XYZ file of N, CA, C and O in Angstrom:
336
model
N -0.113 15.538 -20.069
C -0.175 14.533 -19.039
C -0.858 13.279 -19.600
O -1.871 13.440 -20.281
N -0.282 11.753 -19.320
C -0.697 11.204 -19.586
C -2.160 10.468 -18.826
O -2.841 9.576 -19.333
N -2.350 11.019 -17.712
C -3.481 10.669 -16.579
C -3.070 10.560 -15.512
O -1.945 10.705 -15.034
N -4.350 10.198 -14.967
C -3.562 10.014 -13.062
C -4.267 8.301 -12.788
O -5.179 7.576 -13.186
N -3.137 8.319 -11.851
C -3.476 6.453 -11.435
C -3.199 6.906 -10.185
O -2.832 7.978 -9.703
N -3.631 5.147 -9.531
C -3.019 5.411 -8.002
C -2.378 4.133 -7.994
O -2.793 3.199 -8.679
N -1.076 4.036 -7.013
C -0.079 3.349 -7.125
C 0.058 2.875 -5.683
O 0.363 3.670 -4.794
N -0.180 1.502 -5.431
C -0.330 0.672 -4.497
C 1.564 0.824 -4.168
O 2.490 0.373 -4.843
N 1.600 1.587 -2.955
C 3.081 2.053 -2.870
C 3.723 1.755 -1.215
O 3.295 2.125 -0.122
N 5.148 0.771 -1.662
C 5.119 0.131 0.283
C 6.403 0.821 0.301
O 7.076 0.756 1.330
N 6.918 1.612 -0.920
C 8.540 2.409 -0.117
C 9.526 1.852 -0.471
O 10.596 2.446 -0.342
N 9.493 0.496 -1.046
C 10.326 -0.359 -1.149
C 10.862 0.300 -2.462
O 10.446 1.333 -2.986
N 11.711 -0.386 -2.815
C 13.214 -0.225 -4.078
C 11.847 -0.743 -5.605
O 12.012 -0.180 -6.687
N 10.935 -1.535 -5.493
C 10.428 -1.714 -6.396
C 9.218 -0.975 -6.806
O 8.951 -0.635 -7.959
N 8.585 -0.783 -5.857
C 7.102 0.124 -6.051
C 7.795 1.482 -6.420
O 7.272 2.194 -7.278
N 9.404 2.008 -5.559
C 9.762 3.507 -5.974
C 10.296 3.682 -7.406
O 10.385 4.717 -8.067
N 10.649 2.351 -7.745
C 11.416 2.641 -9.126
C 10.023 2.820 -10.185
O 10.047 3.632 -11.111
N 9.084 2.135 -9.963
C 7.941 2.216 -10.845
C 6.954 3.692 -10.386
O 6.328 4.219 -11.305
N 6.881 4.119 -9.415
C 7.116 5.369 -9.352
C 7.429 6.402 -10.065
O 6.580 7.126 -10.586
N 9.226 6.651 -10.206
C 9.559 7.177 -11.139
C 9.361 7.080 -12.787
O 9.281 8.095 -13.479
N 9.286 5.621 -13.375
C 8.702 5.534 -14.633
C 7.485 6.222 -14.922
O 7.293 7.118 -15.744
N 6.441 5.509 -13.883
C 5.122 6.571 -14.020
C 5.107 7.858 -14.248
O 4.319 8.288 -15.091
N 6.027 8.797 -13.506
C 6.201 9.945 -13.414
C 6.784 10.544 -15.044
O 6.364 11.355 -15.869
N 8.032 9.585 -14.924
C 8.657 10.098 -15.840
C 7.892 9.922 -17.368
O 8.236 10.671 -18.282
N 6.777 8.829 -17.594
C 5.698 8.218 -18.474
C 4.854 9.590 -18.717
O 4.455 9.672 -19.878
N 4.522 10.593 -17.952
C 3.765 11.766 -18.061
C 2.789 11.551 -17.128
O 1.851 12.346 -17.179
N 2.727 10.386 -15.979
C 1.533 9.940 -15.343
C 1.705 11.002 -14.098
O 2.818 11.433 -13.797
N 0.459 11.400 -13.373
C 0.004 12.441 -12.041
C 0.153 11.078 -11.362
O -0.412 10.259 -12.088
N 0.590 10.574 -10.450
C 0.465 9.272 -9.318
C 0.056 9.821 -8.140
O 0.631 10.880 -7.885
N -0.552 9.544 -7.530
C -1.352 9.304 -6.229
C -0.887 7.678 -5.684
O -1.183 6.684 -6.346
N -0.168 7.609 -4.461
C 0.434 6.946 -3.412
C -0.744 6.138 -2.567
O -1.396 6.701 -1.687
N -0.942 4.720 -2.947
C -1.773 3.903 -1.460
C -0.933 3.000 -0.531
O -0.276 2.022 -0.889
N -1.055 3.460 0.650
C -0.756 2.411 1.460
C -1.572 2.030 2.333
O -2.195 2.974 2.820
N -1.894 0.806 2.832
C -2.770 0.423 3.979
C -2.086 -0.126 4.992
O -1.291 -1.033 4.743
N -2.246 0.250 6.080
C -2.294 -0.167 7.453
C -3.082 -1.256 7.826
O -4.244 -1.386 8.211
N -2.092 -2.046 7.599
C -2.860 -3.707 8.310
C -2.735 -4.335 9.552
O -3.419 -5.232 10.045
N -1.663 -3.675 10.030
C -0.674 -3.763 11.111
C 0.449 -4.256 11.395
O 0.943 -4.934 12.295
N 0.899 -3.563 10.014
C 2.762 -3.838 9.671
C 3.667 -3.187 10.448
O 3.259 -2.151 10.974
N 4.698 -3.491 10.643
C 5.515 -2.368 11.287
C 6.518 -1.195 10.373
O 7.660 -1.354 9.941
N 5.627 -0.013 10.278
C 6.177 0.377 8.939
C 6.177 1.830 9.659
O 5.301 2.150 10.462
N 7.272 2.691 9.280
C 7.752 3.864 9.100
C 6.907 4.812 8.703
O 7.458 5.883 8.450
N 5.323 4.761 8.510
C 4.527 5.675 7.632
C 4.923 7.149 7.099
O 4.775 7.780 6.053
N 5.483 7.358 8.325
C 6.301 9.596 7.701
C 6.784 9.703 7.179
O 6.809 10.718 6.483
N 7.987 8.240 7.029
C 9.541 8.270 6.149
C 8.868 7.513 4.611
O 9.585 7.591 3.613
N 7.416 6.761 4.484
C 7.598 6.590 3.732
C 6.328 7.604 2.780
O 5.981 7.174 1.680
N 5.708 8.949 3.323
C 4.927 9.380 2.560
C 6.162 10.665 2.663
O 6.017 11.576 1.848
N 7.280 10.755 3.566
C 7.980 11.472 2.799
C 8.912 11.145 1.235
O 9.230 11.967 0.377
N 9.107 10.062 1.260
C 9.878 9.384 0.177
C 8.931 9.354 -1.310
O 9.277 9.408 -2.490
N 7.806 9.261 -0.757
C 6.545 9.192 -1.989
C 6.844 10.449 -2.426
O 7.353 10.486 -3.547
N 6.644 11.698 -1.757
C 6.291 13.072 -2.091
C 7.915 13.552 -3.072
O 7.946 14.445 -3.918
N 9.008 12.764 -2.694
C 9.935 13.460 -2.568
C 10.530 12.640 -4.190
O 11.528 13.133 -4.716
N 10.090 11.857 -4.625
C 10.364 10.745 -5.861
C 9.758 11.843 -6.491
O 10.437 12.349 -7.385
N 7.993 12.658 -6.129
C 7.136 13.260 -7.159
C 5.607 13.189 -7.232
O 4.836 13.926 -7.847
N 5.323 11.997 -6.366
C 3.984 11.660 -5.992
C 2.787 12.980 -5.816
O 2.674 13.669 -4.802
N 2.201 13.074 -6.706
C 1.199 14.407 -6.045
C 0.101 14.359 -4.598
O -0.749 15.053 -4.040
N 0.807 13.003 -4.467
C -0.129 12.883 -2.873
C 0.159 11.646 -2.466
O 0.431 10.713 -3.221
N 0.103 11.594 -1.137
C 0.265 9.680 -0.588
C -0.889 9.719 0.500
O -1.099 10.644 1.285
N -1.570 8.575 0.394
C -2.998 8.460 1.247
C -2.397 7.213 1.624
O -1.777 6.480 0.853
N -2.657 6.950 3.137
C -2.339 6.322 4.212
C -3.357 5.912 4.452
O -4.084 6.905 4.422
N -4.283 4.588 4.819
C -5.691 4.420 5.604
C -5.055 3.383 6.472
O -4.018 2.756 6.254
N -5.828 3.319 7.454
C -6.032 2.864 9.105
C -6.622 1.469 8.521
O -7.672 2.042 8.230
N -6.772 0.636 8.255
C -7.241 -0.733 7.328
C -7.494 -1.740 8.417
O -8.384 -2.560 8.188
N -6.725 -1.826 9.803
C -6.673 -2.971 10.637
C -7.516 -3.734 10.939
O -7.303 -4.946 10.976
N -8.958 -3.057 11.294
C -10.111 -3.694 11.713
C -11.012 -4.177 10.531
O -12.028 -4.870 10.572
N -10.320 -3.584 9.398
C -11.227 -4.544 8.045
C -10.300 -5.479 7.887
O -10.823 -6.561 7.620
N -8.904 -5.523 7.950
C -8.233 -6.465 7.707
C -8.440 -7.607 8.595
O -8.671 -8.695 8.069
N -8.397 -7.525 9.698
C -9.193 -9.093 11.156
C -10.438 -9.323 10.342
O -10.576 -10.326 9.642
N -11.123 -8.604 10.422
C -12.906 -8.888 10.440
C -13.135 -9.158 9.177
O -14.114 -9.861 8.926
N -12.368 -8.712 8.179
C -13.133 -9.446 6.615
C -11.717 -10.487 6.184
O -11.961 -11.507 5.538
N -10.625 -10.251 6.475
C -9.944 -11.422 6.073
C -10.000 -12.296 7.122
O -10.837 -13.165 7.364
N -8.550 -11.815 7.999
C -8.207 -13.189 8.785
C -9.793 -14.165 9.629
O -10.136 -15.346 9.573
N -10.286 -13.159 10.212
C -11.632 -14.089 10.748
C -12.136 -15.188 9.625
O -12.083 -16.402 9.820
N -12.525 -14.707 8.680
C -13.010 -15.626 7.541
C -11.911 -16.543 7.335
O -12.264 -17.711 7.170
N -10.569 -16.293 7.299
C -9.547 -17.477 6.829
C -9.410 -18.092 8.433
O -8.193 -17.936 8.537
N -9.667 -18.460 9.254
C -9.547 -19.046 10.558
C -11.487 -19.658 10.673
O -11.734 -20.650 11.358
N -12.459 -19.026 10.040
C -13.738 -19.724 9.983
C -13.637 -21.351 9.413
O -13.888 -22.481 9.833
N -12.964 -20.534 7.866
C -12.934 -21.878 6.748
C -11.574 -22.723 7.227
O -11.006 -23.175 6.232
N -11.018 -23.000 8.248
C -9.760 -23.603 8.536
C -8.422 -23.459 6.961
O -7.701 -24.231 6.328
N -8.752 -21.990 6.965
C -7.559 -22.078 5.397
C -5.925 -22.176 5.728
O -5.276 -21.557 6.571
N -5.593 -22.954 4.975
C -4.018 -23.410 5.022
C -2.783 -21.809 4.222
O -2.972 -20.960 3.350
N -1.803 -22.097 5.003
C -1.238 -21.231 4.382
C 0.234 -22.511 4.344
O 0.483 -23.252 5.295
N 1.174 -22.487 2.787
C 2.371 -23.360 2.803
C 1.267 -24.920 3.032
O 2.275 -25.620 3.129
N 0.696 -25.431 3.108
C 0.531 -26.530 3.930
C -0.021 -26.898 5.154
O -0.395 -28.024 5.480
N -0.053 -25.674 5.938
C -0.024 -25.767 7.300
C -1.804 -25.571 7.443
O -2.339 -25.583 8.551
């Protein structure tokens, strides 16, 4: 085995294909996703993790760090997003 990492993983066609390299690289992968309050499939996609090879997919609940340490702070400092 070449080690274990953890792989910032959203399900998509690009995080799964790097997935499989990892895997196929000799790497153990461990699956992150955070809950920010996307509208996302979470079952279909820690089934898809497991099912590529993933030896685990960890899901966290993130929402209330995501308001309270990002967006609050980017709405304190009036931060622009594009321009706006």
């Amino acid at each position: 085995m070449a080690g274990r990492l953890c792989l910032a993983y959203s399900g998509g066609l690009d995080t799964s294909c790097i997935l499989r390299w990892l895997l196929d690289a000799g790497y153990e992968v461990i699956c992150f996703l955070a809950n920010v309050g996307q509208q996302e499939d979470f079952d279909a996609v820690e089934a898809k993790a497991l099912k590529i090879g993933a030896s685990k997919m960890v899901i966290l609940d993130l929402r209330r760090e995501f308001i309270e340490e990002f967006c609050f702070r980017a709405i304190q400092c009036n931060a622009q997003y594009e321009g706006r």
